[in-house]
Coordinates of C-alpha atoms in Angstrom, one line a residue:
M1 CA 0.0 0.0 0.0
P2 CA 1.5 3.4 -0.9
S3 CA 2.6 5.7 1.9
E4 CA 0.4 8.6 2.8
R5 CA 1.8 11.9 1.4
V6 CA 2.3 15.0 3.6
L7 CA 3.1 18.5 2.5
I8 CA 4.9 20.6 5.1
C9 CA 4.8 24.4 4.5
G10 CA 7.9 25.8 6.1
A11 CA 11.4 24.4 6.6
G12 CA 12.1 26.0 9.9
V13 CA 12.6 24.3 13.2
A14 CA 9.1 22.8 13.5
G15 CA 8.8 21.9 9.8
S16 CA 12.1 20.0 9.6
I17 CA 11.6 18.1 12.8
A18 CA 8.1 17.1 11.7
A19 CA 9.6 16.0 8.4
F20 CA 12.3 13.9 10.1
W21 CA 9.9 12.0 12.3
L22 CA 7.2 11.5 9.7
A23 CA 9.8 10.0 7.4
K24 CA 10.7 7.6 10.1
Y25 CA 7.0 6.7 10.4
D26 CA 7.0 5.9 6.6
Y27 CA 5.2 8.9 5.4
E28 CA 6.2 10.4 2.0
V29 CA 7.1 14.0 2.9
V30 CA 7.4 17.1 0.7
V31 CA 8.6 20.3 2.4
I32 CA 8.3 23.7 0.7
E33 CA 10.1 26.8 1.9
R34 CA 9.8 30.3 0.4
S35 CA 13.4 31.3 1.2
K36 CA 16.7 30.0 -0.1
A37 CA 18.3 26.9 1.5
E38 CA 21.4 28.8 2.5
Q39 CA 19.6 31.7 4.2
K40 CA 21.1 32.3 7.6
A41 CA 19.0 35.1 9.1
G42 CA 17.7 34.8 12.6
Q43 CA 18.4 35.3 16.3
G44 CA 20.1 33.3 18.9
I45 CA 17.8 30.5 20.3
E46 CA 18.2 28.0 23.1
I47 CA 17.4 24.3 23.4
E48 CA 16.5 23.1 26.8
E49 CA 14.6 20.3 28.5
P50 CA 12.3 18.6 27.5
A51 CA 13.1 19.7 23.9
T52 CA 16.6 18.4 24.3
K53 CA 15.3 14.8 24.5
V54 CA 13.8 15.2 21.0
V55 CA 17.0 16.3 19.3
K56 CA 18.9 13.6 21.2
A57 CA 16.5 11.0 19.9
M58 CA 17.2 12.4 16.4
G59 CA 20.9 11.7 17.0
I60 CA 21.9 15.3 16.4
L61 CA 22.6 16.6 19.8
E62 CA 26.4 16.4 19.4
K63 CA 26.2 18.2 16.0
L64 CA 24.2 21.0 17.7
K65 CA 26.7 21.3 20.5
E66 CA 29.4 21.9 17.8
R67 CA 27.3 24.8 16.5
K68 CA 26.9 26.5 19.9
T69 CA 27.6 30.2 20.0
S70 CA 30.5 31.3 22.1
E71 CA 28.3 33.5 24.3
L72 CA 29.5 32.7 27.9
G73 CA 26.8 34.8 29.6
F74 CA 24.9 38.1 29.9
N75 CA 26.2 41.5 31.0
L76 CA 24.0 44.5 31.7
V77 CA 25.8 47.7 31.0
D78 CA 25.2 51.5 30.9
Q79 CA 26.1 54.1 28.3
H80 CA 29.7 54.1 29.5
S81 CA 30.0 50.3 29.3
R82 CA 30.1 49.9 33.0
S83 CA 28.8 46.6 34.1
Y84 CA 25.8 46.2 36.5
G85 CA 25.7 42.5 36.7
I86 CA 27.2 39.5 34.8
F87 CA 25.2 36.2 34.6
E88 CA 27.1 33.2 33.4
A89 CA 25.3 30.9 31.0
G90 CA 22.7 28.7 32.6
A91 CA 19.5 28.8 34.6
F92 CA 19.8 32.3 35.9
S93 CA 20.9 33.9 32.7
P94 CA 19.3 34.9 29.4
T95 CA 22.1 32.9 27.8
G96 CA 21.3 29.2 27.7
D97 CA 23.7 26.2 28.0
L98 CA 22.9 25.2 24.5
E99 CA 22.6 28.4 22.6
L100 CA 22.6 28.5 18.7
M101 CA 21.9 30.9 15.9
R102 CA 18.6 30.0 14.3
G103 CA 20.2 29.6 10.9
D104 CA 22.7 27.0 12.2
L105 CA 19.9 25.1 13.9
T106 CA 17.6 25.0 10.9
E107 CA 20.5 23.9 8.7
V108 CA 21.3 20.9 10.9
L109 CA 17.6 20.0 11.1
Y110 CA 17.1 20.3 7.3
K111 CA 20.1 18.1 6.5
S112 CA 19.0 15.5 9.1
A113 CA 15.5 15.3 7.5
D114 CA 16.8 15.5 3.9
Q115 CA 18.9 12.3 4.3
F116 CA 15.7 10.2 4.1
P117 CA 14.8 9.0 0.6
N118 CA 11.1 9.7 1.4
V119 CA 11.7 13.4 2.1
T120 CA 11.9 16.1 -0.6
Y121 CA 12.7 19.7 -0.1
H122 CA 11.7 22.5 -2.5
F123 CA 13.2 25.9 -1.6
E124 CA 12.0 29.2 -3.0
T125 CA 8.7 27.6 -3.4
T126 CA 5.2 28.4 -2.1
F127 CA 1.6 27.6 -2.9
R128 CA -1.1 29.7 -4.5
S129 CA -4.1 27.8 -3.3
L130 CA -5.3 24.7 -1.7
R131 CA -8.7 22.9 -1.5
Q132 CA -9.8 19.9 0.4
T133 CA -11.8 16.9 -0.7
Q134 CA -13.0 14.1 1.5
D135 CA -9.7 12.3 1.4
K136 CA -7.2 14.6 -0.3
V137 CA -5.8 18.1 -0.3
I138 CA -5.2 19.6 -3.8
V139 CA -2.4 22.2 -3.8
D140 CA -1.3 24.7 -6.5
L141 CA 2.4 25.2 -6.1
E142 CA 4.8 27.8 -7.6
N143 CA 8.5 28.4 -7.4
R144 CA 10.8 31.4 -7.9
A145 CA 11.1 30.6 -11.7
N146 CA 7.3 31.0 -11.9
T147 CA 7.0 27.3 -12.7
T148 CA 3.6 26.1 -11.5
W149 CA 2.2 22.6 -10.9
V150 CA -0.6 20.9 -9.1
D151 CA -0.1 18.1 -6.5
E152 CA -2.3 16.3 -4.1
F153 CA -1.5 15.1 -0.5
D154 CA -3.2 13.2 2.2
F155 CA -2.3 15.9 4.8
V156 CA -0.9 19.4 4.9
I157 CA 1.0 20.8 7.8
G158 CA 1.3 24.6 8.0
A159 CA 4.6 25.4 9.8
D160 CA 5.0 28.7 8.0
G161 CA 5.2 31.2 10.8
V162 CA 3.3 34.0 12.4
K163 CA 2.0 35.3 9.1
S164 CA 1.1 31.8 7.9
R165 CA -0.4 31.6 4.5
T166 CA -1.7 28.2 5.3
R167 CA -3.7 29.6 8.2
Q168 CA -5.1 32.4 6.1
L169 CA -6.3 30.0 3.3
V170 CA -7.7 27.4 5.7
M171 CA -9.1 29.5 8.5
G172 CA -9.9 32.7 6.5
P173 CA -8.0 36.0 6.2
E174 CA -10.5 37.7 8.4
L175 CA -9.6 35.5 11.4
N176 CA -8.6 37.7 14.4
C177 CA -6.0 35.6 16.0
F178 CA -3.3 38.1 17.0
E179 CA -2.6 39.5 20.4
S180 CA 0.0 42.3 20.3
L181 CA 2.6 42.7 23.1
G182 CA 3.2 46.4 22.1
V183 CA 6.8 45.6 21.3
F184 CA 8.8 46.0 18.1
I185 CA 12.0 44.1 17.5
A186 CA 14.8 44.0 14.9
Y187 CA 17.4 41.3 14.5
F188 CA 20.5 41.8 12.3
D189 CA 24.3 41.2 12.3
I190 CA 27.2 43.7 12.1
P191 CA 31.0 43.3 11.9
K192 CA 32.4 42.0 15.1
E193 CA 34.7 44.1 17.4
D194 CA 36.8 42.9 20.3
Q195 CA 34.3 44.0 23.0
D196 CA 31.6 41.8 21.5
W197 CA 33.0 38.6 23.0
P198 CA 32.6 36.6 25.2
Y199 CA 29.5 38.1 27.0
S200 CA 26.4 39.5 25.4
R201 CA 25.8 43.2 26.4
L202 CA 22.5 44.9 26.9
C203 CA 22.0 48.6 27.4
N204 CA 18.8 50.3 28.3
F205 CA 17.8 53.8 27.1
T206 CA 14.8 56.0 28.1
N207 CA 11.4 55.6 26.3
R208 CA 11.7 51.8 26.5
R209 CA 14.6 51.3 24.1
V210 CA 17.1 48.5 24.3
I211 CA 20.2 47.5 22.3
W212 CA 21.4 44.0 22.9
I213 CA 24.7 42.9 21.3
R214 CA 25.3 39.1 21.3
P215 CA 28.3 37.1 20.0
V216 CA 27.7 34.7 17.2
G217 CA 31.0 32.7 17.6
N218 CA 34.5 33.3 18.8
K219 CA 35.9 32.9 15.3
S220 CA 33.0 34.5 13.5
P221 CA 33.6 37.9 11.9
R222 CA 30.0 39.0 12.7
T223 CA 28.1 39.7 15.8
S224 CA 24.3 39.7 16.4
V225 CA 22.3 42.8 17.4
Y226 CA 18.7 43.1 18.8
L227 CA 16.8 46.4 18.9
I228 CA 13.8 46.2 21.2
Y229 CA 11.3 49.1 21.3
A230 CA 8.4 48.8 23.7
H231 CA 6.2 51.6 22.5
D232 CA 3.7 52.1 19.6
S233 CA 5.3 53.3 16.4
P234 CA 3.0 54.1 13.4
A235 CA 6.1 54.3 11.2
L236 CA 7.3 50.8 12.1
R237 CA 3.8 49.4 11.8
R238 CA 3.4 50.8 8.3
A239 CA 6.9 49.5 7.3
N240 CA 6.2 46.1 8.7
A241 CA 2.8 45.9 6.9
A242 CA 4.5 46.8 3.6
G243 CA 7.4 44.5 4.2
D244 CA 9.7 47.4 3.3
R245 CA 13.1 46.6 4.8
L246 CA 14.6 50.1 4.1
K247 CA 11.6 51.8 5.8
Q248 CA 12.0 49.5 8.8
K249 CA 15.7 50.4 9.1
E250 CA 15.0 54.1 8.8
A251 CA 12.3 54.0 11.4
F252 CA 14.6 52.3 13.9
A253 CA 17.4 54.7 13.0
E254 CA 15.2 57.6 13.8
L255 CA 14.1 56.1 17.2
Y256 CA 17.7 55.3 18.3
S257 CA 19.7 58.2 16.8
G258 CA 22.0 60.1 19.2
L259 CA 21.5 57.8 22.2
G260 CA 25.2 57.2 22.9
W261 CA 27.0 54.0 23.9
E262 CA 27.6 52.0 20.6
T263 CA 24.4 53.3 19.0
S264 CA 26.3 55.1 16.1
R265 CA 28.2 51.9 15.2
V266 CA 25.0 49.8 15.4
L267 CA 22.9 52.1 13.3
E268 CA 25.6 52.6 10.7
Q269 CA 26.1 48.9 10.2
M270 CA 22.4 48.2 10.3
M271 CA 21.8 50.3 7.3
K272 CA 24.4 48.3 5.4
T273 CA 23.5 44.7 6.4
D274 CA 21.4 42.4 4.2
N275 CA 20.7 40.0 7.2
F276 CA 17.9 42.0 8.8
Y277 CA 14.5 41.1 10.1
S278 CA 12.0 43.3 11.9
D279 CA 8.4 42.9 13.2
E280 CA 6.0 43.6 15.9
L281 CA 5.8 40.9 18.6
V282 CA 2.4 39.2 18.6
Q283 CA 1.0 36.0 19.9
V284 CA -1.3 33.7 17.9
K285 CA -4.3 32.2 19.6
L286 CA -6.7 30.0 17.8
P287 CA -9.9 28.3 18.9
K288 CA -8.9 25.2 16.8
W289 CA -5.6 24.1 15.4
S290 CA -6.8 22.1 12.4
Q291 CA -9.4 21.9 9.7
N292 CA -10.1 18.5 8.2
R293 CA -6.8 17.4 6.6
V294 CA -4.8 20.6 7.3
V295 CA -3.1 21.2 10.7
L296 CA -1.1 24.1 12.0
L297 CA 2.2 23.8 13.8
G298 CA 4.7 26.2 15.5
D299 CA 4.3 30.0 15.3
S300 CA 1.5 29.7 12.8
V301 CA -0.7 28.4 15.6
W302 CA 0.8 29.7 18.9
A303 CA 3.8 32.2 18.5
P304 CA 4.6 32.7 22.2
T305 CA 7.2 35.4 21.2
P306 CA 10.8 35.7 22.4
V307 CA 9.6 37.4 25.6
T308 CA 8.5 34.0 27.0
G309 CA 11.6 32.2 25.9
E310 CA 9.5 29.3 24.8
G311 CA 9.2 29.6 21.0
N312 CA 11.9 27.2 20.1
Q313 CA 10.9 24.7 22.8
L314 CA 7.3 24.6 21.6
A315 CA 8.4 24.2 17.9
I316 CA 10.5 21.2 18.8
I317 CA 8.0 19.6 21.2
G318 CA 5.0 20.4 19.0
A319 CA 6.6 18.8 15.9
W320 CA 7.4 15.7 18.0
V321 CA 3.9 15.4 19.4
L322 CA 2.2 15.9 16.0
A323 CA 4.4 13.3 14.3
Q324 CA 3.9 10.9 17.1
E325 CA 0.1 11.2 17.0
M326 CA 0.2 10.8 13.2
S327 CA 2.1 7.6 13.6
R328 CA -0.6 6.3 15.9
N329 CA -3.6 7.4 13.8
R330 CA -3.1 8.0 10.1
S331 CA -6.2 10.2 9.8
P332 CA -7.4 13.7 10.8
A333 CA -8.2 12.2 14.2
A334 CA -4.4 12.5 14.9
F335 CA -4.7 16.3 14.7
E336 CA -7.4 16.3 17.4
A337 CA -5.2 14.2 19.7
Y338 CA -2.2 16.5 19.0
E339 CA -4.2 19.5 20.0
R340 CA -5.8 17.9 23.0
R341 CA -2.5 16.7 24.4
L342 CA -0.5 19.9 23.7
R343 CA -2.8 22.8 24.1
P344 CA -2.6 23.1 28.0
Y345 CA 1.2 23.1 27.7
V346 CA 1.1 25.8 25.0
E347 CA -1.3 28.0 26.8
N348 CA 0.9 27.9 29.9
A349 CA 4.0 28.6 27.8
Q350 CA 2.3 31.7 26.3
S351 CA 2.1 33.4 29.7
I352 CA 4.1 36.6 29.7
P353 CA 6.4 36.6 32.8
L354 CA 5.7 39.0 35.7
G355 CA 2.0 39.2 35.0
G356 CA 2.4 40.3 31.4
Y357 CA 4.6 43.3 32.3
A358 CA 8.0 41.8 31.7
P359 CA 8.6 43.7 28.4
F360 CA 8.1 46.9 30.2
I361 CA 9.7 46.2 33.6
F362 CA 12.9 45.2 31.9
N363 CA 12.7 48.1 29.5
P364 CA 11.9 51.1 31.6
Q365 CA 10.4 54.4 30.4
T366 CA 12.4 56.8 32.5
A367 CA 16.0 57.4 33.6
W368 CA 14.9 56.7 37.2
G369 CA 13.4 53.4 36.2
I370 CA 16.6 52.4 34.4
R371 CA 18.7 53.2 37.5
L372 CA 16.3 51.2 39.7
L373 CA 16.5 48.2 37.3
R374 CA 20.3 48.3 37.3
T375 CA 20.4 48.5 41.0
I376 CA 18.2 45.4 41.3
V377 CA 20.1 43.5 38.7
R378 CA 23.4 44.3 40.4
F379 CA 22.0 42.9 43.7
V380 CA 20.6 39.8 42.0
S381 CA 23.8 39.1 40.2
W382 CA 25.7 39.3 43.5
V383 CA 23.3 36.8 45.1
V384 CA 23.5 34.5 42.1
H385 CA 27.3 34.6 42.2
I386 CA 27.3 33.7 46.0
I387 CA 24.9 30.9 45.4
A388 CA 26.9 29.5 42.5
K389 CA 30.1 29.5 44.6
T390 CA 28.5 27.6 47.6
R391 CA 26.7 24.4 48.3
I392 CA 23.4 26.4 48.4
A393 CA 23.1 25.9 44.6
R394 CA 22.7 22.1 45.1
M395 CA 19.7 22.7 47.4
I396 CA 17.8 24.8 44.9
P397 CA 15.6 22.7 42.6
D398 CA 15.7 23.3 38.9
G399 CA 12.2 24.7 38.2
S400 CA 13.1 26.5 35.0
H401 CA 11.4 24.0 32.7
N402 CA 7.7 23.1 32.4
E403 CA 7.1 19.4 32.7
F404 CA 5.7 17.6 29.7
D405 CA 5.5 13.9 29.0
L406 CA 6.9 13.4 25.5
E407 CA 6.1 9.6 25.7
I408 CA 9.6 8.9 24.3
E409 CA 10.6 5.2 24.6
D410 CA 13.9 4.6 26.3
K411 CA 15.2 2.7 23.3
I412 CA 14.6 5.8 21.1
T413 CA 16.4 8.3 23.4
S414 CA 19.3 6.0 23.8
G415 CA 19.6 5.2 20.1

């Protein structure tokens, strides 16, 4: 009997992990991705438990460790580069023990899935339409060369991000599924300088503006920069809606111009770089994750945002759970089981820390607020340092990870 065919829209973290496991479960998998295979854009992301168990079961944990960034920890600084607290990588730090650039992670995942003979990737490819019959999904596909073709699949997985075209076509473009956090963010890289390593450095400015400079690698000639702006900006909103990269850069340059510290260097190089991404932080919340033979996965269905620190974990765990349920039931009933099992975990992970005020507490409006934040951080870093150097650390339980039963067999995790 021929294997069921699955189309996965999106070759990001969730899409490639789903492709890997569905291939193992004898599905015929086709993955389409609108960007180029070699595209490396993206921010630093962390893999922690229980998601680590999934990549370990894939046999790629050591490969991922080889791609770790060289970021040793986090340093809060002022405009004169004076430190107000250093947090070594680990539980108390924004820097994780297994921190990678998103492009490096997706490359490893793509190559791991692509090794299967029943997996096919099509880059620079998207779909124009899809329609469902009782037992198939008919998809009109198109690539960058404007070649079009029609194909049919037993199932379609939309892992195509916050602005998911799959979700728009299946759920309807009028669906109101976004909850804005009131924060704009930009990711890009710039030429590396000596002070960019080994710690990431974050500097606050008034009116809720942040510059965060993070090392990509000890031997890399580039360093990563985040701009975080926790205010409304009509100019940024218009530029994001139009997808106009130059307008996005110009809007950020106007907001950050003349602030001191390393702002001049950052803005000058931002205007030159091609590796740039900007958007408004929003969460996606849907009443239902699937419709008949089409199911959503990753940011297309939950998008917790970087504020929660859970986006990459949910992508990995969600892809595992979806593939696992599809191995148990090769029908749309698997999608219902996937949602039923995962939704409580997702809704908990979407909770914004500190009662929803974390983006504003850590990004103060006034100079007084920034001084208070730095004072608190200095005290906390001192306490953490004392704990780390004593036996007290052994007495503190590791409660940084939400518990979730992946139902991974021991023979899989050890294989």
